[in-house]
Coordinates of N, CA and C in Angstrom, one line a residue:
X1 N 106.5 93.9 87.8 CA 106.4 95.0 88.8 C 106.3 94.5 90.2
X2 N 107.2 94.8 91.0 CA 107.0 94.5 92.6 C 106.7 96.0 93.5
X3 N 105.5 96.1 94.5 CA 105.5 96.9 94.9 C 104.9 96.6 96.2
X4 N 105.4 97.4 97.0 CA 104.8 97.1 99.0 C 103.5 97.4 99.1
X5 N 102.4 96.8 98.7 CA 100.8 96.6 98.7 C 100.4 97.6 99.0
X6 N 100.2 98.7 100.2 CA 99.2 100.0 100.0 C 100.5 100.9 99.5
X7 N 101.7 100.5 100.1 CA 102.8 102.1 99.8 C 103.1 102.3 98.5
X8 N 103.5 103.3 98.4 CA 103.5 103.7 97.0 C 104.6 102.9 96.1
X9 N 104.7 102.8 95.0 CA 105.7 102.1 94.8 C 107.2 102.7 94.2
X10 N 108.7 102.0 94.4 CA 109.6 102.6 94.4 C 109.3 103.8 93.0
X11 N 110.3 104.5 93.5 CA 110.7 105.4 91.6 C 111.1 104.4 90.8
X12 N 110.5 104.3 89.9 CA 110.8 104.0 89.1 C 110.1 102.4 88.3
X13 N 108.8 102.1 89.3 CA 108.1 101.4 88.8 C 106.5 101.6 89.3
X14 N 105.9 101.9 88.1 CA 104.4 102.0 88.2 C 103.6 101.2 89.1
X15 N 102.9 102.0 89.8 CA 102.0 101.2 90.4 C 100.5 101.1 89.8
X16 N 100.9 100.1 89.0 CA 99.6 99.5 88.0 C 98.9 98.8 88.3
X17 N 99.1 98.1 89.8 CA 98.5 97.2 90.4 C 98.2 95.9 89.3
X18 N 99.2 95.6 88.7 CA 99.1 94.6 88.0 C 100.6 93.9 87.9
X19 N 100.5 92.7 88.3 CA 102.0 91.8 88.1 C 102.2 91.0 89.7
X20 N 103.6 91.0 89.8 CA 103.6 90.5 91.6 C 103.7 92.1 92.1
X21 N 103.0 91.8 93.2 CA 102.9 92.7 94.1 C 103.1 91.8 95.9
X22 N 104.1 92.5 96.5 CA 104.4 92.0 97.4 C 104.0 93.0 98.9
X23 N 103.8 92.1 99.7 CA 103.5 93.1 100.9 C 102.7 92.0 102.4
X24 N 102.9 93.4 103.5 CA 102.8 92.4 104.7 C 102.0 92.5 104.7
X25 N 101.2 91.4 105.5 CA 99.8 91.4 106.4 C 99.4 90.5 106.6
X26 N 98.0 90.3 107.1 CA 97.3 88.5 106.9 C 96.2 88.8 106.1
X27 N 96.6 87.4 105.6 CA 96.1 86.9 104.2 C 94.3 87.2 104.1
X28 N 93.7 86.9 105.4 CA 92.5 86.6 105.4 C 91.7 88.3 105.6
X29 N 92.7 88.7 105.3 CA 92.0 90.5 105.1 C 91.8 91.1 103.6
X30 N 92.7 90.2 102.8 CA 93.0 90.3 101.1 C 91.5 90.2 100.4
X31 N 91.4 91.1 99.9 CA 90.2 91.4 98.8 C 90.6 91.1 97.5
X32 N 90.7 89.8 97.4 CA 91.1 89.3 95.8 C 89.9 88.4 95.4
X33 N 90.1 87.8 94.2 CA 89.8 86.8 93.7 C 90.0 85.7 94.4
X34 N 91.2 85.4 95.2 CA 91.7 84.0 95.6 C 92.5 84.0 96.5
X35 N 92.3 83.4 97.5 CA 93.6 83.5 98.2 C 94.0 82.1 98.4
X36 N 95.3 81.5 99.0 CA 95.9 80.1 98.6 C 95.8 79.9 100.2
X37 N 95.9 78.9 100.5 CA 95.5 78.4 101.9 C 96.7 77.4 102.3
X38 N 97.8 77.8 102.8 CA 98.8 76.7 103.0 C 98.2 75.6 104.0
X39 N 97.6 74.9 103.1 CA 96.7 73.4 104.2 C 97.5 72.3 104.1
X40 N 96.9 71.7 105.2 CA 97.3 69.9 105.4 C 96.6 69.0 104.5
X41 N 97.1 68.2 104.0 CA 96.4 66.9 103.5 C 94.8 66.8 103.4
X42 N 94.1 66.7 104.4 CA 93.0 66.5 104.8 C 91.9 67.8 104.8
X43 N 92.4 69.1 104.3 CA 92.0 70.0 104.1 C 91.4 70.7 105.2
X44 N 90.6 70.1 106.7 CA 90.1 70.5 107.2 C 90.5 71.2 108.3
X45 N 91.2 72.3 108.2 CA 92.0 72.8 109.0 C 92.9 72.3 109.5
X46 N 93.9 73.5 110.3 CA 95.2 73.2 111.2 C 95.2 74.1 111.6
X47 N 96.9 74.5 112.0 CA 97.9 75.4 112.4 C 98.0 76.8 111.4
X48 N 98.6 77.8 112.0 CA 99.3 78.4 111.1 C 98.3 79.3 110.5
X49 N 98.5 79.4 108.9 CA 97.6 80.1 107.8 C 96.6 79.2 107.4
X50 N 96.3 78.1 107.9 CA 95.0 77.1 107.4 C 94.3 77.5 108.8
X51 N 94.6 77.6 110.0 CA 93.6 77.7 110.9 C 93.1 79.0 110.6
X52 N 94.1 80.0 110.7 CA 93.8 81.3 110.5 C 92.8 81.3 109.2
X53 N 92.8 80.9 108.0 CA 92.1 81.1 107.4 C 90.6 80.1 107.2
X54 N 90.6 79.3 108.1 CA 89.1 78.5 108.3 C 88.0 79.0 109.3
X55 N 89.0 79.7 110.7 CA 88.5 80.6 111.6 C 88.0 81.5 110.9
X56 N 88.7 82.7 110.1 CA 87.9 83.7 109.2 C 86.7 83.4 108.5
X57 N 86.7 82.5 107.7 CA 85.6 81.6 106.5 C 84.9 81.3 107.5
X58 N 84.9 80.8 108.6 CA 83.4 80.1 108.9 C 83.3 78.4 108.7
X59 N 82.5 78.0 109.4 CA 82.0 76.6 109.8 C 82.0 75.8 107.7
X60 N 81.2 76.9 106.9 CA 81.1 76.6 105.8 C 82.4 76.0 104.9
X61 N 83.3 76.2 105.0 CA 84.4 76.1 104.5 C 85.1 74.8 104.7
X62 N 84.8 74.7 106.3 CA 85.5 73.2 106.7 C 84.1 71.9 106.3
X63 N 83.0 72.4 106.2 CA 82.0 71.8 105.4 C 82.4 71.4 103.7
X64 N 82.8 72.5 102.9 CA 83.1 72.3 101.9 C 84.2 71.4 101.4
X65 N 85.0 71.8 102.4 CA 86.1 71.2 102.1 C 86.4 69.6 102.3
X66 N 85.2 69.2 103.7 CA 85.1 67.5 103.9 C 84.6 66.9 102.4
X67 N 84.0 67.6 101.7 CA 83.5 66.8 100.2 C 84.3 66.5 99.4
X68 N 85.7 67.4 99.6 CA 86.5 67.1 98.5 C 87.4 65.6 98.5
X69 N 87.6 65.3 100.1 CA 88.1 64.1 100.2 C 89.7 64.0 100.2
X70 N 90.4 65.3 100.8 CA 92.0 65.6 101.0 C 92.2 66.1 99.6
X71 N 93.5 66.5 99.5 CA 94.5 67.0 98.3 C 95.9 66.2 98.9
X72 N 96.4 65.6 98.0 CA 97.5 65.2 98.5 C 98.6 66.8 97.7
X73 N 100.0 66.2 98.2 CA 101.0 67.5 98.6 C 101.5 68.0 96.9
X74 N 101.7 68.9 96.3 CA 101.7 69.4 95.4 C 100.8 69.7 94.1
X75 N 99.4 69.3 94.6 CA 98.2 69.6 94.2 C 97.7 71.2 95.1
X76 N 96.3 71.1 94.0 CA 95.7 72.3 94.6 C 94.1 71.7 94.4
X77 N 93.4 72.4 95.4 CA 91.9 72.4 95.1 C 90.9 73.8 96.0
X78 N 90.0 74.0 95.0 CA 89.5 75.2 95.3 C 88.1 75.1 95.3
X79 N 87.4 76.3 96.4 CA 86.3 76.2 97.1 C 85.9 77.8 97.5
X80 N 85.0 77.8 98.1 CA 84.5 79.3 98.2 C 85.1 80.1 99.2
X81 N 85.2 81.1 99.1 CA 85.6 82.1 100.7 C 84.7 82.4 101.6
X82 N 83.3 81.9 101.4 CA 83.1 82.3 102.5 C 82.7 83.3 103.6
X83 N 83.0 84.0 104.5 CA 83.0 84.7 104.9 C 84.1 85.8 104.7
X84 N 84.9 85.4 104.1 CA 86.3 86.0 103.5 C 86.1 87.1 102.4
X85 N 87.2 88.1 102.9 CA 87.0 89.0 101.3 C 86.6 88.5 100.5
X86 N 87.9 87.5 99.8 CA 88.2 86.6 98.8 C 86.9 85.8 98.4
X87 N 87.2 85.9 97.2 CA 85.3 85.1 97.1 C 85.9 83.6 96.7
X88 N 86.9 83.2 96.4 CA 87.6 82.1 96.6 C 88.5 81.5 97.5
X89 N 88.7 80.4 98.0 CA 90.5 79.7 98.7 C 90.9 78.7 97.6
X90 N 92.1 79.1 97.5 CA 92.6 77.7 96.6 C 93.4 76.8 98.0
X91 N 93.2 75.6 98.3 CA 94.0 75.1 99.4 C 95.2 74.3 98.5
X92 N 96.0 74.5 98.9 CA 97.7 73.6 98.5 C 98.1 72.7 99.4
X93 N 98.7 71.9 99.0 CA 99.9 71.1 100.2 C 100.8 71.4 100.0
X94 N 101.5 71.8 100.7 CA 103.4 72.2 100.3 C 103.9 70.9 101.0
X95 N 105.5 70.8 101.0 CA 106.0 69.8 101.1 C 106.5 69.4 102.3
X96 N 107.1 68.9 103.5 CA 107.3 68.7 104.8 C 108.9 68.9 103.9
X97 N 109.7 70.2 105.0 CA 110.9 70.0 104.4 C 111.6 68.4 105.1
X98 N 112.6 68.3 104.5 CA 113.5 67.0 105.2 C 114.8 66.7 104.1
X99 N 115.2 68.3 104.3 CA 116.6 68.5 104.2 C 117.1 68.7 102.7
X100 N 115.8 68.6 101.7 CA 116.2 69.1 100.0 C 116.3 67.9 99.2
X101 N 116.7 66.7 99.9 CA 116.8 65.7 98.5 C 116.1 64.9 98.6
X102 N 114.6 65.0 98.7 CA 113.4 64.2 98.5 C 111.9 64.8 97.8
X103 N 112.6 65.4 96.7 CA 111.8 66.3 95.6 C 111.0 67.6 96.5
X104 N 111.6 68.1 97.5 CA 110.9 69.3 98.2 C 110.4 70.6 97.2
X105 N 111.7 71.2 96.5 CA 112.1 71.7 95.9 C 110.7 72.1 94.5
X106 N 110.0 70.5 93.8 CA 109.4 70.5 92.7 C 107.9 70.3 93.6
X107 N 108.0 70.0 94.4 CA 106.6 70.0 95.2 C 106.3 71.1 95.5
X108 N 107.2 71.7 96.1 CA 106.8 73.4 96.4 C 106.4 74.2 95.0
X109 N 106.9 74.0 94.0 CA 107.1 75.1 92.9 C 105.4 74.7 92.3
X110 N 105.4 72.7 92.5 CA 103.8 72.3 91.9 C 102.6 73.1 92.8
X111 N 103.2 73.2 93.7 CA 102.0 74.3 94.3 C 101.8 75.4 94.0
X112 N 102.8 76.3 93.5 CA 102.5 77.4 92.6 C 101.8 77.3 91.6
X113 N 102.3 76.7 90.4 CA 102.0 76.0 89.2 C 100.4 75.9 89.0
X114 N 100.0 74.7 89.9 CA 99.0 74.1 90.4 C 97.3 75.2 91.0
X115 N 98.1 75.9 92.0 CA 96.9 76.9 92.6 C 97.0 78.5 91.4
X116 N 98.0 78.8 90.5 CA 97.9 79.5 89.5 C 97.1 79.3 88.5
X117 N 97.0 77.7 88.0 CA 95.9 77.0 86.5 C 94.8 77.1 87.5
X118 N 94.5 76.8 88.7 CA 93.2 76.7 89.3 C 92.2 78.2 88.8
X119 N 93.3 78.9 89.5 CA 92.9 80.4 89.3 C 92.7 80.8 87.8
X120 N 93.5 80.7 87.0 CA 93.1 80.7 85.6 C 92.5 80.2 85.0
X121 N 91.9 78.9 84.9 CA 91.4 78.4 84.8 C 89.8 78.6 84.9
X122 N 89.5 79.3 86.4 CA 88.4 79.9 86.3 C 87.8 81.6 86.2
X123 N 89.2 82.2 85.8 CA 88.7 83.1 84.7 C 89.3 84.0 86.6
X124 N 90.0 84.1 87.1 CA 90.2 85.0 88.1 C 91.5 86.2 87.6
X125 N 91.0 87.1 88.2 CA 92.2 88.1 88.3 C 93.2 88.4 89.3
X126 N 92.9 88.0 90.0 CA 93.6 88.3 91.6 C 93.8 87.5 92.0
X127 N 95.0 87.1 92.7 CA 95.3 86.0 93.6 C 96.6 86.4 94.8
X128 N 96.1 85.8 95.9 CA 97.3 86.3 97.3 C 97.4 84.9 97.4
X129 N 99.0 84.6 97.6 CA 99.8 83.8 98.4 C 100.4 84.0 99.8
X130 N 100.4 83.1 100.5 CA 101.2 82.9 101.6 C 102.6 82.5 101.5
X131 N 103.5 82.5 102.2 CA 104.9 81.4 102.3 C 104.4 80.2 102.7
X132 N 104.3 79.5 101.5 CA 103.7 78.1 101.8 C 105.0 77.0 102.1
X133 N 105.0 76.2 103.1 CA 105.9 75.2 103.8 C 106.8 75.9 104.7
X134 N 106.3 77.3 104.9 CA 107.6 77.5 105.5 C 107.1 77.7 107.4
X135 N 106.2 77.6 107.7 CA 106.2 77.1 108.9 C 105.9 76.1 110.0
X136 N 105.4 75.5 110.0 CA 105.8 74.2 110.7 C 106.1 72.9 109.9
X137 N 106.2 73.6 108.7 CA 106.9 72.4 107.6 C 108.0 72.1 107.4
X138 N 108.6 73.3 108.1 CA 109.8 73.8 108.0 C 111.1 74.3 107.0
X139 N 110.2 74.1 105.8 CA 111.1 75.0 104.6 C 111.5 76.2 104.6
X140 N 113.1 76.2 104.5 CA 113.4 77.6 104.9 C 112.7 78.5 103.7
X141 N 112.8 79.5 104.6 CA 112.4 80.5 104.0 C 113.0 81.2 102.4
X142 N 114.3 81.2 102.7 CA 115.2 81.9 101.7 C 115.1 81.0 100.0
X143 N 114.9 80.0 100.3 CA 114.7 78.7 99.2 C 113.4 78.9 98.6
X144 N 112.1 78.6 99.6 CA 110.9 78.8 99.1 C 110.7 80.1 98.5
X145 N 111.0 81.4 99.3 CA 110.9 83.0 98.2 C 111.6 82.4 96.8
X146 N 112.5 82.3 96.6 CA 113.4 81.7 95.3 C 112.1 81.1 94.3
X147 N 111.9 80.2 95.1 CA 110.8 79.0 94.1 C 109.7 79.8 93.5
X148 N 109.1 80.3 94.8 CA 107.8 81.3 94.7 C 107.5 82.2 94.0
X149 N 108.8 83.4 93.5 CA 109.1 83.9 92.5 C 109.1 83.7 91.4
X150 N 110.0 82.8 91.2 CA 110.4 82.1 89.8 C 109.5 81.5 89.5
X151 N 108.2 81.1 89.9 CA 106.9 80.5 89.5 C 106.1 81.5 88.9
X152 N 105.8 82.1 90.4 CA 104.8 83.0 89.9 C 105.7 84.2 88.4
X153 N 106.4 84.9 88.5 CA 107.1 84.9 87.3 C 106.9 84.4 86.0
X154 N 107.1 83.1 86.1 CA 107.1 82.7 84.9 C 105.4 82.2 84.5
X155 N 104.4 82.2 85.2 CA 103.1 82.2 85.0 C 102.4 83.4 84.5
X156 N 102.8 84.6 85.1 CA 102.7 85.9 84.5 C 102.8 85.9 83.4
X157 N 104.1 85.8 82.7 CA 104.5 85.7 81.5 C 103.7 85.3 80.4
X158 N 103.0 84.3 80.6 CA 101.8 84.2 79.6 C 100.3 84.1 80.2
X159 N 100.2 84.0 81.6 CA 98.6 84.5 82.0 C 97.7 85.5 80.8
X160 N 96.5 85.0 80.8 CA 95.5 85.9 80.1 C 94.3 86.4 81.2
X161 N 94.2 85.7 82.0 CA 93.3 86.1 82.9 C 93.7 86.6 84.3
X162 N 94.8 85.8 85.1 CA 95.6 86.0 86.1 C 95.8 87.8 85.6
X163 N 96.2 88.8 86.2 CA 96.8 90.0 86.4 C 97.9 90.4 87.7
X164 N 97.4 90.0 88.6 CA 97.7 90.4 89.6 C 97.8 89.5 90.8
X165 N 99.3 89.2 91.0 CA 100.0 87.7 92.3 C 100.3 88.7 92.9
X166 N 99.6 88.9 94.5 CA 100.3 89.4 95.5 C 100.5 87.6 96.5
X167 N 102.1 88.4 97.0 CA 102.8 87.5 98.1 C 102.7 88.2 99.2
X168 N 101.8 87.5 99.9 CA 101.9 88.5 101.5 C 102.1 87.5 102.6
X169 N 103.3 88.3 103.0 CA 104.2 87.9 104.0 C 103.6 88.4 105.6
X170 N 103.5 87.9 106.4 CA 102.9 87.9 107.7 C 103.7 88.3 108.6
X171 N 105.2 88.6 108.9 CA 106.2 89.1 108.9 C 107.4 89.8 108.5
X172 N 107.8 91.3 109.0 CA 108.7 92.3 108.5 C 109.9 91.0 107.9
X173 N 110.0 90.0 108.8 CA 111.5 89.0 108.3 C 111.0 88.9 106.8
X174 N 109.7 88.3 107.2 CA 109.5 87.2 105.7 C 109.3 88.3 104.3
X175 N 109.0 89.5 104.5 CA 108.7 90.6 103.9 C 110.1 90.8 103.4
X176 N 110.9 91.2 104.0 CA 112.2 91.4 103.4 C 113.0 90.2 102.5
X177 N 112.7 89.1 103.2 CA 113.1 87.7 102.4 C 112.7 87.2 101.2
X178 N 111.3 88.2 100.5 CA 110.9 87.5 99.5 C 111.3 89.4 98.7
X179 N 111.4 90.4 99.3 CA 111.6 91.5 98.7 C 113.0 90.9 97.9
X180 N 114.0 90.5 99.0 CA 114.8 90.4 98.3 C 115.3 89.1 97.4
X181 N 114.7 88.3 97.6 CA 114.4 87.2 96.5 C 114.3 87.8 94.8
X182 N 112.8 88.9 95.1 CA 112.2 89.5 93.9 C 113.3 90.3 93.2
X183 N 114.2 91.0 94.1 CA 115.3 92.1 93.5 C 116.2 91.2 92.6
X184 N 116.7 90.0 93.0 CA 117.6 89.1 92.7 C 117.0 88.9 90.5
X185 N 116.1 89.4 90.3 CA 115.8 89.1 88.8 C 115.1 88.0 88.7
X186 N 114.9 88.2 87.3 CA 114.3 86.5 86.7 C 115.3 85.2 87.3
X187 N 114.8 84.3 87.7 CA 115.6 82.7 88.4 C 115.4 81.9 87.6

């Protein structure tokens, strides 16, 4: 099921609030179980959706997060929210693009993979994604929706605890880029 997060969803597919659900906004307003934190290495904030989301959380977060000791890039590690909806962040590394043929591609998808078993793992239902690498990493956009999909997709598929992957896009561009990723079918 894909549907535009508060709007109703098209004819012809239930809005069960269960499956991918896609829609705009920022992340650090999501009332889930989890939300994924496109971070740097070092966990302790940056740019982007990692500042945005350590600003929201509070002092405690970037406290938490010094214990873990970094995540290197297609791992995942997870910690509290904080001051956040979300009573969880799973933080990711995505991959620095540089042009497709230096395993970008499998790094990005292990970050799906990776912050999905986190989340299952501890028994969550809900989880919001960002477009992870796609801004100052610079992975295009159109590639990453593709990967992003076809992950979370195929994690659904046998999830027992997971129900519900929203992708929220922070822009109308990026909103339409993964809408129409999702239309394109199973990848």
């Amino acid at each position: 099921m894909v549907s535009k997060g508060d709007s109703p969803a098209p004819p012809g597919v239930p809005d069960s609030g269960q499956g991918l659900v896609l829609t705009r906004g920022d992340i650090t307003r999501e009332a889930v179980d989890a939300i994924v934190n496109a971070a740097n290495s070092s966990l302790l904030g940056g740019d982007g959706v990692d500042g945005a989301i350590h600003l929201a959380a509070g002092s405690g977060l970037v406290q938490e997060c010094a214990g873990l000791g970094g995540c290197p890039a297609g791992e995942a590690r997870m910690t509290k929210g904080y001051r956040l909806p979300a009573r969880h962040v799973i933080h990711t590394v995505g991959p620095v693009w540089q042009g497709g043929s230096a395993g970008e591609d499998e790094t990005l998808a292990s970050c799906y993979r990776e912050s999905l078993r986190l989340a299952e793992e501890a028994g969550l239902s809900s989880i919001a994604f960002p477009s992870i690498s796609t801004g100052i990493y610079g992975f295009p956009i159109e590639r990453a929706c593709r990967i992003a999909i076809r992950e979370i997709r195929a994690f659904l598929a046998t999830a027992r605890c997971v129900k519900t992957v929203k992708a929220v896009a922070f822009s109308d561009r990026d909103y339409e880029t993964y809408r129409k990723a999702a239309a394109e079918g199973p990848l």
